[in-house]
mmCIF file of C-alpha atoms and ligand atoms in Angstrom:
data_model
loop_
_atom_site.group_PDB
_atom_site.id
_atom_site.type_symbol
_atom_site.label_atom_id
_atom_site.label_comp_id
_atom_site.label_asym_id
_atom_site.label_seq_id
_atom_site.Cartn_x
_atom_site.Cartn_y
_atom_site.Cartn_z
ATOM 1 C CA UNK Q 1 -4.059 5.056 24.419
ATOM 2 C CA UNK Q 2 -1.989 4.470 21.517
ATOM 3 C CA UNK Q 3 -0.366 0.895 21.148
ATOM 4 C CA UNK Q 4 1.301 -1.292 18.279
ATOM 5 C CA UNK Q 5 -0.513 -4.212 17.315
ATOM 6 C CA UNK Q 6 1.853 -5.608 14.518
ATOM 7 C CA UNK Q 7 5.273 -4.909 13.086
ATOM 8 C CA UNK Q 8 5.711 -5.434 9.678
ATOM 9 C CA UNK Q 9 9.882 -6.114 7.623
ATOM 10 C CA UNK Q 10 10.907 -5.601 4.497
ATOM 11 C CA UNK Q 11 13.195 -5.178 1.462
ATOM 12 C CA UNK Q 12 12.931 -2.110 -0.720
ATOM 13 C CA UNK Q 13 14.670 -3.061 -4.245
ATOM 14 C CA UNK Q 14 13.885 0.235 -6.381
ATOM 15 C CA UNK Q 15 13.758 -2.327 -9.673
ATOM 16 C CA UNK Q 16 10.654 -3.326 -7.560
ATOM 17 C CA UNK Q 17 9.196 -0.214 -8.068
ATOM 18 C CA UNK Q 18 9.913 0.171 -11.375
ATOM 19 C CA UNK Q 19 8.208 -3.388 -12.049
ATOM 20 C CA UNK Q 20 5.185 -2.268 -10.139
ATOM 21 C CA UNK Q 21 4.961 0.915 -11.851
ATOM 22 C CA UNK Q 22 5.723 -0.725 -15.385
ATOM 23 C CA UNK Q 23 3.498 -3.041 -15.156
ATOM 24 C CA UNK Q 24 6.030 -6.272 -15.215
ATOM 25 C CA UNK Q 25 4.848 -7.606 -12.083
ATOM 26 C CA UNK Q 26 3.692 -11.020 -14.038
ATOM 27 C CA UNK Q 27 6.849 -11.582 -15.895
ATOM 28 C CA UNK Q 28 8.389 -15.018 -14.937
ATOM 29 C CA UNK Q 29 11.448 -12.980 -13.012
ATOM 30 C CA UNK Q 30 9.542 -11.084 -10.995
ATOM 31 C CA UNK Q 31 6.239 -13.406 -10.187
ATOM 32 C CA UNK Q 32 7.657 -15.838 -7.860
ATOM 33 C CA UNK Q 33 8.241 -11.798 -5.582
ATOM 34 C CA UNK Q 34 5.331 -10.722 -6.007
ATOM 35 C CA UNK Q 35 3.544 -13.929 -5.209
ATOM 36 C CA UNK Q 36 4.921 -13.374 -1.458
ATOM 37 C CA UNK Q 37 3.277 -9.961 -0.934
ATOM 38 C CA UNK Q 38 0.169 -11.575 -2.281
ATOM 39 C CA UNK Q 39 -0.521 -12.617 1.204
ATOM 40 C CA UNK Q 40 0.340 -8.988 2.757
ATOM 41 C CA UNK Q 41 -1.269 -6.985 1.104
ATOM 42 C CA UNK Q 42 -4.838 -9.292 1.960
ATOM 43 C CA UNK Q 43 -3.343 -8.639 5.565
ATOM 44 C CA UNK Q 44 -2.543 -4.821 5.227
ATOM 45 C CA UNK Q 45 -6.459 -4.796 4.132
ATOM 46 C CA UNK Q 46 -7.750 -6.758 6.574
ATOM 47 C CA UNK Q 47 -5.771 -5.300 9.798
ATOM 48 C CA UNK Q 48 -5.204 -1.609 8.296
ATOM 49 C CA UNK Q 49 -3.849 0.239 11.069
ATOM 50 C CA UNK Q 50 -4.717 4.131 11.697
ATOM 51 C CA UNK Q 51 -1.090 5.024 11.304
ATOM 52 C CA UNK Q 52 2.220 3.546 9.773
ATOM 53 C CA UNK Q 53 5.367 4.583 11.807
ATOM 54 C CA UNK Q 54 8.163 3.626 8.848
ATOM 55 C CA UNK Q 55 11.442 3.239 9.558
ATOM 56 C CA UNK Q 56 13.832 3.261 6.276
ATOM 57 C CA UNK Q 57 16.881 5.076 4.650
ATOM 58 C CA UNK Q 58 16.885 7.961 2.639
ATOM 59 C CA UNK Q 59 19.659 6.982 -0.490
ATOM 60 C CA UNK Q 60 21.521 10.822 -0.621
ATOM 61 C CA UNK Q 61 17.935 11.542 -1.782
ATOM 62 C CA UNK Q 62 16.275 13.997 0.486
ATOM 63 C CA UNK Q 63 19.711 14.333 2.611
ATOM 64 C CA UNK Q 64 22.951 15.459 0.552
ATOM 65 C CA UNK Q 65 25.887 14.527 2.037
ATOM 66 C CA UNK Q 66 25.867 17.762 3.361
ATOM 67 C CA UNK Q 67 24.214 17.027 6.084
ATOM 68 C CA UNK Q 68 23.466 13.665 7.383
ATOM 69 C CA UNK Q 69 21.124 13.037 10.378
ATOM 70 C CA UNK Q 70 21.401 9.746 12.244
ATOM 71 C CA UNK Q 71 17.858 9.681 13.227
ATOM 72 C CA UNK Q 72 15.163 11.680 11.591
ATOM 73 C CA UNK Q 73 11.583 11.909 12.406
ATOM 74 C CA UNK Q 74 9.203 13.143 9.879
ATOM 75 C CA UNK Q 75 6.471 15.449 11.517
ATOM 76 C CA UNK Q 76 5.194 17.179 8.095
ATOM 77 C CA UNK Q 77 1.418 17.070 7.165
ATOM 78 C CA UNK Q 78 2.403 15.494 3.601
ATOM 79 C CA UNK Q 79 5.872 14.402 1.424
ATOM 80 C CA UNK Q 80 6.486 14.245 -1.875
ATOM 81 C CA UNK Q 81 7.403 11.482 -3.716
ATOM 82 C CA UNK Q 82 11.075 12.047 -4.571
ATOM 83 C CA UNK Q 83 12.990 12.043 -8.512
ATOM 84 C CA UNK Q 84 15.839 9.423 -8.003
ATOM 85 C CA UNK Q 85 16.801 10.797 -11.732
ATOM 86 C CA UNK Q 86 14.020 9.168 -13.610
ATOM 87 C CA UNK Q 87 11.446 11.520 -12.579
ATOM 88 C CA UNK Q 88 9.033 10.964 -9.582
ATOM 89 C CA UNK Q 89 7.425 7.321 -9.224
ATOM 90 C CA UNK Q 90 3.224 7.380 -10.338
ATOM 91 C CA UNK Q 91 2.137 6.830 -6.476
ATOM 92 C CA UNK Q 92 0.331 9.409 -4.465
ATOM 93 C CA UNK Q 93 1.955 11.576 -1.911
ATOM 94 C CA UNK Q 94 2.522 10.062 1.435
ATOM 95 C CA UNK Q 95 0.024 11.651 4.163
ATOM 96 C CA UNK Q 96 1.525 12.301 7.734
ATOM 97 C CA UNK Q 97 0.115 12.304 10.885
ATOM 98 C CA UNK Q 98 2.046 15.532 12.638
ATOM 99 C CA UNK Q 99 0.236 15.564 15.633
ATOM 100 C CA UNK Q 100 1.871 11.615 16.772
ATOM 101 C CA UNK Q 101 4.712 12.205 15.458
ATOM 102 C CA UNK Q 102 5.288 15.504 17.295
ATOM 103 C CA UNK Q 103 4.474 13.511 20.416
ATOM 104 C CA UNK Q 104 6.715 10.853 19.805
ATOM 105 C CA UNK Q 105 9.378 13.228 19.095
ATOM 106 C CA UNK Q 106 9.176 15.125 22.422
ATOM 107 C CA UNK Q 107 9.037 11.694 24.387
ATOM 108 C CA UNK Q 108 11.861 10.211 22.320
ATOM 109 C CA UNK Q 109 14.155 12.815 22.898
ATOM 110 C CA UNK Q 110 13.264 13.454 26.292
ATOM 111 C CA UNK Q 111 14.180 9.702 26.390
ATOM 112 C CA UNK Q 112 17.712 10.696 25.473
ATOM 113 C CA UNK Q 113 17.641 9.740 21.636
ATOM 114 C CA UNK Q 114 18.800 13.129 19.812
ATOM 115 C CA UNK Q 115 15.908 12.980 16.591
ATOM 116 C CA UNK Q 116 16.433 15.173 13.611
ATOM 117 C CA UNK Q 117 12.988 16.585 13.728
ATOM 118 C CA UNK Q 118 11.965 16.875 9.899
ATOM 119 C CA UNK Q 119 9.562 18.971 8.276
ATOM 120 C CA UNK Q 120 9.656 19.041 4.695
ATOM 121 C CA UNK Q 121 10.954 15.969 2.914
ATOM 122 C CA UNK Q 122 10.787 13.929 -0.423
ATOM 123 C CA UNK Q 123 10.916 10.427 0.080
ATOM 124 C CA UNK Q 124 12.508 7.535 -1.921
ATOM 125 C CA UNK Q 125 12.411 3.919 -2.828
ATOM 126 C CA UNK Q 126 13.234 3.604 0.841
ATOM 127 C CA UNK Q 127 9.585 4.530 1.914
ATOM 128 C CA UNK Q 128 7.734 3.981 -1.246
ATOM 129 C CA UNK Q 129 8.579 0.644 -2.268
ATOM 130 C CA UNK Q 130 7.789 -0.712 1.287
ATOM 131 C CA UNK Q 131 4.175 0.759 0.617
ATOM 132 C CA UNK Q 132 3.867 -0.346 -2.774
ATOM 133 C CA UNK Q 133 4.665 -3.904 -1.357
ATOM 134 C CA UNK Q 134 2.034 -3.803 1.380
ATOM 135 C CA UNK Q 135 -0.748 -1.729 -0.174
ATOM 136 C CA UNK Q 136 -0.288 -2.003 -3.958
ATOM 137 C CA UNK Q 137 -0.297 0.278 -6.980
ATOM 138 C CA UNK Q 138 -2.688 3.035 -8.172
ATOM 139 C CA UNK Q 139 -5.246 1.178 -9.879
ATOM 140 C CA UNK Q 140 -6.759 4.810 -10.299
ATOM 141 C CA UNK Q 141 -5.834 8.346 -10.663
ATOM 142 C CA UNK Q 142 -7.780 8.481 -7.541
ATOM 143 C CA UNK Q 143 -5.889 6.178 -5.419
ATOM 144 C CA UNK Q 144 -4.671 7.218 -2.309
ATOM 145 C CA UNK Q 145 -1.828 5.754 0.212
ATOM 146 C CA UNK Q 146 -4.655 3.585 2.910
ATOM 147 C CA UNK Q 147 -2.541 5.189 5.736
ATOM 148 C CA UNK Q 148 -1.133 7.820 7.047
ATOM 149 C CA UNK Q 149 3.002 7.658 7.619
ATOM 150 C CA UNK Q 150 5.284 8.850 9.760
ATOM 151 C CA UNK Q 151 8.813 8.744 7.951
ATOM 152 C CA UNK Q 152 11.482 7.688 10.309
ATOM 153 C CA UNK Q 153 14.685 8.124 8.614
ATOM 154 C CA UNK Q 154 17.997 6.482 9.931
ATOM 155 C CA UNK Q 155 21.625 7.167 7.962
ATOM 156 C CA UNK Q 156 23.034 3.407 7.074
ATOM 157 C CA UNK Q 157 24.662 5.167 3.754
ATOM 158 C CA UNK Q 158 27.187 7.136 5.523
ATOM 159 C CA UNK Q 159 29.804 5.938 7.918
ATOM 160 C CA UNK Q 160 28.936 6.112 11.298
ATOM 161 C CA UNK Q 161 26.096 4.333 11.339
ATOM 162 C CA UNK Q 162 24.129 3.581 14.605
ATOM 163 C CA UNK Q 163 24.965 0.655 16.240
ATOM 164 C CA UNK Q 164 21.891 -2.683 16.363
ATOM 165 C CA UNK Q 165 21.996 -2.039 20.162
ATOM 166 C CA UNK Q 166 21.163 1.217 19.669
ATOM 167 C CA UNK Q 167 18.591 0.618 17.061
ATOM 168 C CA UNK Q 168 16.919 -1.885 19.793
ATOM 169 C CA UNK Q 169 16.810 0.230 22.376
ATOM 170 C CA UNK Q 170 15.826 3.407 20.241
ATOM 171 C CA UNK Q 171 12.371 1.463 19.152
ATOM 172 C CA UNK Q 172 11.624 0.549 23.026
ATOM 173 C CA UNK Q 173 11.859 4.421 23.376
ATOM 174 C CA UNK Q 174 9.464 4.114 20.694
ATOM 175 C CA UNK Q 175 7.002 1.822 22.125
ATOM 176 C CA UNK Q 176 6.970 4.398 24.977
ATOM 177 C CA UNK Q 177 6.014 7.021 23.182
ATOM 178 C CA UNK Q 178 3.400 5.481 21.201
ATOM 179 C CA UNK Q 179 1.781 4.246 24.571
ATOM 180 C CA UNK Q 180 1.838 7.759 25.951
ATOM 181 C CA UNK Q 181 -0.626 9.149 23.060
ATOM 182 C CA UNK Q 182 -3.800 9.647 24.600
ATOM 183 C CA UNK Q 183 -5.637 9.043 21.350
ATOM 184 C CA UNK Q 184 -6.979 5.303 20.707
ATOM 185 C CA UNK Q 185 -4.419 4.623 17.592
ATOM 186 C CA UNK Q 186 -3.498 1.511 15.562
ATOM 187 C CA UNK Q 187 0.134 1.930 15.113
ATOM 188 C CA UNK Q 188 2.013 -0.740 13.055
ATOM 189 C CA UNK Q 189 5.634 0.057 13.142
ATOM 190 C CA UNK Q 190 7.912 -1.111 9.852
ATOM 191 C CA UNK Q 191 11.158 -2.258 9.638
ATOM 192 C CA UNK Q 192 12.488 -1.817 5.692
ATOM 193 C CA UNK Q 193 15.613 -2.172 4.323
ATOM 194 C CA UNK Q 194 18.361 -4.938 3.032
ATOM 195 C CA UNK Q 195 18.598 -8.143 3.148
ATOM 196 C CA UNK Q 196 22.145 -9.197 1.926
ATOM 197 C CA UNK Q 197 23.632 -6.965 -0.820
ATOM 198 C CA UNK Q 198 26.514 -5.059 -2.179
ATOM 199 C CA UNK Q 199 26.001 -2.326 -4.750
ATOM 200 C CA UNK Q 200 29.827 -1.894 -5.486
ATOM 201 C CA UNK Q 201 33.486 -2.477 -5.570
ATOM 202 C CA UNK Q 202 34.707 -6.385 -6.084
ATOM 203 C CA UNK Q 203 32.017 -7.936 -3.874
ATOM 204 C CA UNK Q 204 29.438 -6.680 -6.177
ATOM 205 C CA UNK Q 205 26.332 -8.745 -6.268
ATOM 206 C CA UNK Q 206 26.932 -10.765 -2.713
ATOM 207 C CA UNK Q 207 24.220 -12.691 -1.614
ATOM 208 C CA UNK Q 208 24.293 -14.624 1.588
ATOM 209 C CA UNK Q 209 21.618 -16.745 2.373
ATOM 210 C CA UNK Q 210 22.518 -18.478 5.414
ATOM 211 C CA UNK Q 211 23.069 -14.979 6.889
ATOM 212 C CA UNK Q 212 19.895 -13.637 5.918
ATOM 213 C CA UNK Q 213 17.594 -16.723 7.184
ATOM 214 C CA UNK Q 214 19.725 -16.810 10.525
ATOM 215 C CA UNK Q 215 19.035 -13.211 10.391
ATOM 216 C CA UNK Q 216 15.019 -13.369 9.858
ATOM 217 C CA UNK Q 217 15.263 -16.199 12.880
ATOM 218 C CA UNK Q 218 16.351 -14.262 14.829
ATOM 219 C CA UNK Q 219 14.513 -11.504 14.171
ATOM 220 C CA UNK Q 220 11.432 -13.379 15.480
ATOM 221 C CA UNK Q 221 12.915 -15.304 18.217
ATOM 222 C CA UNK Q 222 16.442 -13.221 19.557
ATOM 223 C CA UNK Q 223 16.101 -9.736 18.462
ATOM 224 C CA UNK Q 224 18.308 -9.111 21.916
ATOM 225 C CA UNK Q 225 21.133 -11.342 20.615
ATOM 226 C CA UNK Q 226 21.125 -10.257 17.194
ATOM 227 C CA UNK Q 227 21.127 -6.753 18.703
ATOM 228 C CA UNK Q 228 24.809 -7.163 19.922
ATOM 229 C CA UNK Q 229 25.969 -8.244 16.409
ATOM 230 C CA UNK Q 230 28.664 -5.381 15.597
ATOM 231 C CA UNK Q 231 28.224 -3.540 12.293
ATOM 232 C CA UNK Q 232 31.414 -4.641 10.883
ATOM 233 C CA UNK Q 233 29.707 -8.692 10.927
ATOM 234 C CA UNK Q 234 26.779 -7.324 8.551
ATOM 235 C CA UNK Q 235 29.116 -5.630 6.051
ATOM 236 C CA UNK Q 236 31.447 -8.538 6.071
ATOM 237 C CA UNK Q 237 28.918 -11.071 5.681
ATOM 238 C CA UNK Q 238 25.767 -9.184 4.000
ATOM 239 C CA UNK Q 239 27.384 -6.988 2.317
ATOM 240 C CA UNK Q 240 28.046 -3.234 2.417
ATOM 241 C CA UNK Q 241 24.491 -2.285 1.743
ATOM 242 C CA UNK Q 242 23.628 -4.919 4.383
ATOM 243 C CA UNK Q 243 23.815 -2.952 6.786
ATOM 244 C CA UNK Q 244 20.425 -1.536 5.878
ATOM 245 C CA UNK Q 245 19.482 -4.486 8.183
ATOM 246 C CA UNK Q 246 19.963 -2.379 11.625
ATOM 247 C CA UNK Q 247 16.642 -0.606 10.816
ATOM 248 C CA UNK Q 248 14.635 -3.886 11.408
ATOM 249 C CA UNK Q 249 15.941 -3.685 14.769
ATOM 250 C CA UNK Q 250 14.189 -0.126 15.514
ATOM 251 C CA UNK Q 251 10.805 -2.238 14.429
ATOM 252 C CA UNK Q 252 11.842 -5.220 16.346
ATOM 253 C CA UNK Q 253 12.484 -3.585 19.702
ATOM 254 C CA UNK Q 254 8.901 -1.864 19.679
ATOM 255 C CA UNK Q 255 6.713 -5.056 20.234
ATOM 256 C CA UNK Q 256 5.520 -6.097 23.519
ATOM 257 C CA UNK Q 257 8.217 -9.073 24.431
ATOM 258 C CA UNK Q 258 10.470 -6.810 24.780
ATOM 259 C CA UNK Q 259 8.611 -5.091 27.584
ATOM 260 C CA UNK Q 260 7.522 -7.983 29.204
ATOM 261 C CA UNK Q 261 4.852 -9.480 26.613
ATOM 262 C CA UNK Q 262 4.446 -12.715 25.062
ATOM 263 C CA UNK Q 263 6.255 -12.924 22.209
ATOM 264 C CA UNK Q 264 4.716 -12.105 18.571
ATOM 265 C CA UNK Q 265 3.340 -14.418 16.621
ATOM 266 C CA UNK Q 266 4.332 -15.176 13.286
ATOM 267 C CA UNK Q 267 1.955 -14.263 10.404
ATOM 268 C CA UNK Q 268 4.135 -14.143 7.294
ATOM 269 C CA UNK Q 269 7.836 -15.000 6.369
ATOM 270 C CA UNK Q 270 8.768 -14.739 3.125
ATOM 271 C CA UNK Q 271 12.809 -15.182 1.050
ATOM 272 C CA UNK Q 272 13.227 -14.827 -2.427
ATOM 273 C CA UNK Q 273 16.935 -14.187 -4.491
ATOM 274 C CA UNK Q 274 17.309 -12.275 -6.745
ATOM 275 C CA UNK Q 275 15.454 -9.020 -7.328
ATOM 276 C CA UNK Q 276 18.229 -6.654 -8.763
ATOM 277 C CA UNK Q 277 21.139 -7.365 -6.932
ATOM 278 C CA UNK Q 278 19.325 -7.912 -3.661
ATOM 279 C CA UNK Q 279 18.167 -10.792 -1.215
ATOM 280 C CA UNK Q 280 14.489 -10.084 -0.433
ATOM 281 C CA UNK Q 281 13.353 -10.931 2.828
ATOM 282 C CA UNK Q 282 10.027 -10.353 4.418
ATOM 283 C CA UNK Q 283 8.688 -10.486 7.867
ATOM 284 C CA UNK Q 284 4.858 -10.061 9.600
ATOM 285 C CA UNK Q 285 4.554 -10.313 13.370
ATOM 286 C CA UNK Q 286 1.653 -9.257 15.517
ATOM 287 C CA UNK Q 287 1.655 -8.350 19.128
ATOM 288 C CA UNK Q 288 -0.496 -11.271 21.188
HETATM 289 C C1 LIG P 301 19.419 -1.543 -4.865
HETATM 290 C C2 LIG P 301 19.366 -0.322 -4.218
HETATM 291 C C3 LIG P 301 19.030 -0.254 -2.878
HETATM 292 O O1 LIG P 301 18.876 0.903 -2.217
HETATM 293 C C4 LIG P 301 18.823 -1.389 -2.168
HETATM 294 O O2 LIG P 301 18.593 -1.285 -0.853
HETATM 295 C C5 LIG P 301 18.855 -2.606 -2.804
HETATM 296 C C6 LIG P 301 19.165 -2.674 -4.152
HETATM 297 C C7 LIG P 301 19.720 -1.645 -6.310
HETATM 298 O O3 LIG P 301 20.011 -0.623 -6.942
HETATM 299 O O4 LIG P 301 19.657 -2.766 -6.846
HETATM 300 FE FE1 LIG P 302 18.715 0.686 -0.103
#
């Protein structure tokens, strides 16, 4: 059987990659973020999982907005790494794993969650800064992503977006599914996106750190009651890009309390302002 041993959260600044990839990651502004993925990435090595299932946005990158998918599951064998206008970032290609996600896919929607089923896609900042973060950079021409991906793509850029309740109860379906796969897999299941931030208009450059600890709180210890928080109290308070946050809550409602478990414990929590215009915020939890 299949199960989830850890869930991991996270920002995914694209100035980030661009540090990483241009070699600034020791430069006084960016040190003090890097220093808290120091500890991750140790982690990542030392509990590598046979499969990521990542949850992020695609930015009008892969999806025009001609078409807009609420939830999209990646079951390709491989995806490109995506030109945002400055030409692809130097990371490998991100590997899939099309035989689990195909499974989840049937069990999700026979669950009654209506997946875009995806199978050819670049991917963005959204997925590759996330696994820059936890893995690191190409020390080599050689260097390869540690683990396969499944790309889980959910539309926060486009109004609708899906409600936290939703998002909570889609990544139970999850769970589910994972625990339906006959083969004995290591799944780790990410969260990625916000914290507070606003990319436009007069709010431009909103940070809000009391929202974003109370958020990472309650993350760990009331993912149910931060589940009914209405979308409208994330763009008012973190921002409109804030609303990347919902996506944690896919993540969140995959680990075991929420089926009946004890409830994760706690391996890394890590806040830092600025990086770009962004709140960073950064979450490890492991299934007991
Ligand atoms: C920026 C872009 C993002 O997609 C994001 O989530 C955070 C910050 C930026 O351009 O600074
Ligand atoms: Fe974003």
């Amino acid at each position: 059987m299949a199960r989830i041993t850890a869930s991991v959260f996270t920002s995914h600044v694209p100035a980030i990659g661009a540090a990483l990839d241009l070699g600034k990651t020791h430069e006084p502004y960016w040190q003090p973020l890097f220093q808290g993925y120091e500890f991750s990435k140790q982690w990542m090595k030392d509990n590598k999982p046979d499969v990521v299932f990542l949850v992020f946005n695609d930015h009008a990158t892969a999806f025009s907005l001609e078409m807009i998918p609420t939830f999209a599951i990646g079951t390709a064998a491989e995806y490109a790494v995506a030109d945002e206008g400055w030409g692809p970032r130097p990371v490998p290609k991100v590997i899939g794993q099309p035989d689990l996600a195909s499974h989840i896919a049937q069990s999700v929607i026979q669950q009654d969650f209506d997946l875009t089923i995806v199978n050819k896609m670049d991917v963005d900042h959204g997925l590759t800064v996330p696994l820059s973060l936890m893995c690191g950079q190409p020390p080599a021409s050689n260097f390869a992503w540690p683990v396969p991906v499944i790309p889980f793509a959910v539309n926060v850029v486009q109004y609708p977006v899906p409600s936290g309740q939703r998002c909570l109860n889609l990544g139970k379906a999850i769970r589910k599914a994972i625990e339906s796969y006959d083969e004995d897999l290591n799944v780790h299941i990410w969260g990625t996106g916000g914290m507070s931030h606003q990319l436009q208009g007069p709010r431009a450059g909103l940070i809000n750190r009391e929202f974003d600890n109370a958020f990472l709180d309650r993350m760990i210890a009331d993912p149910e009651g931060q589940a009914a928080v209405p979308h409208i109290d994330y763009v008012r308070e973190a921002g409109s890009e804030g609303i990347e946050l919902v996506m944690w809550l896919i993540a969140r409602g995959a680990m075991g309390d929420l089926a009946g478990g004890p409830a994760p414990k706690v391996v890394h929590r890590f806040y830092h302002v600025p990086a770009s215009n962004t709140a960073v915020g950064h979450l490890i939890l492991e299934n007991s």
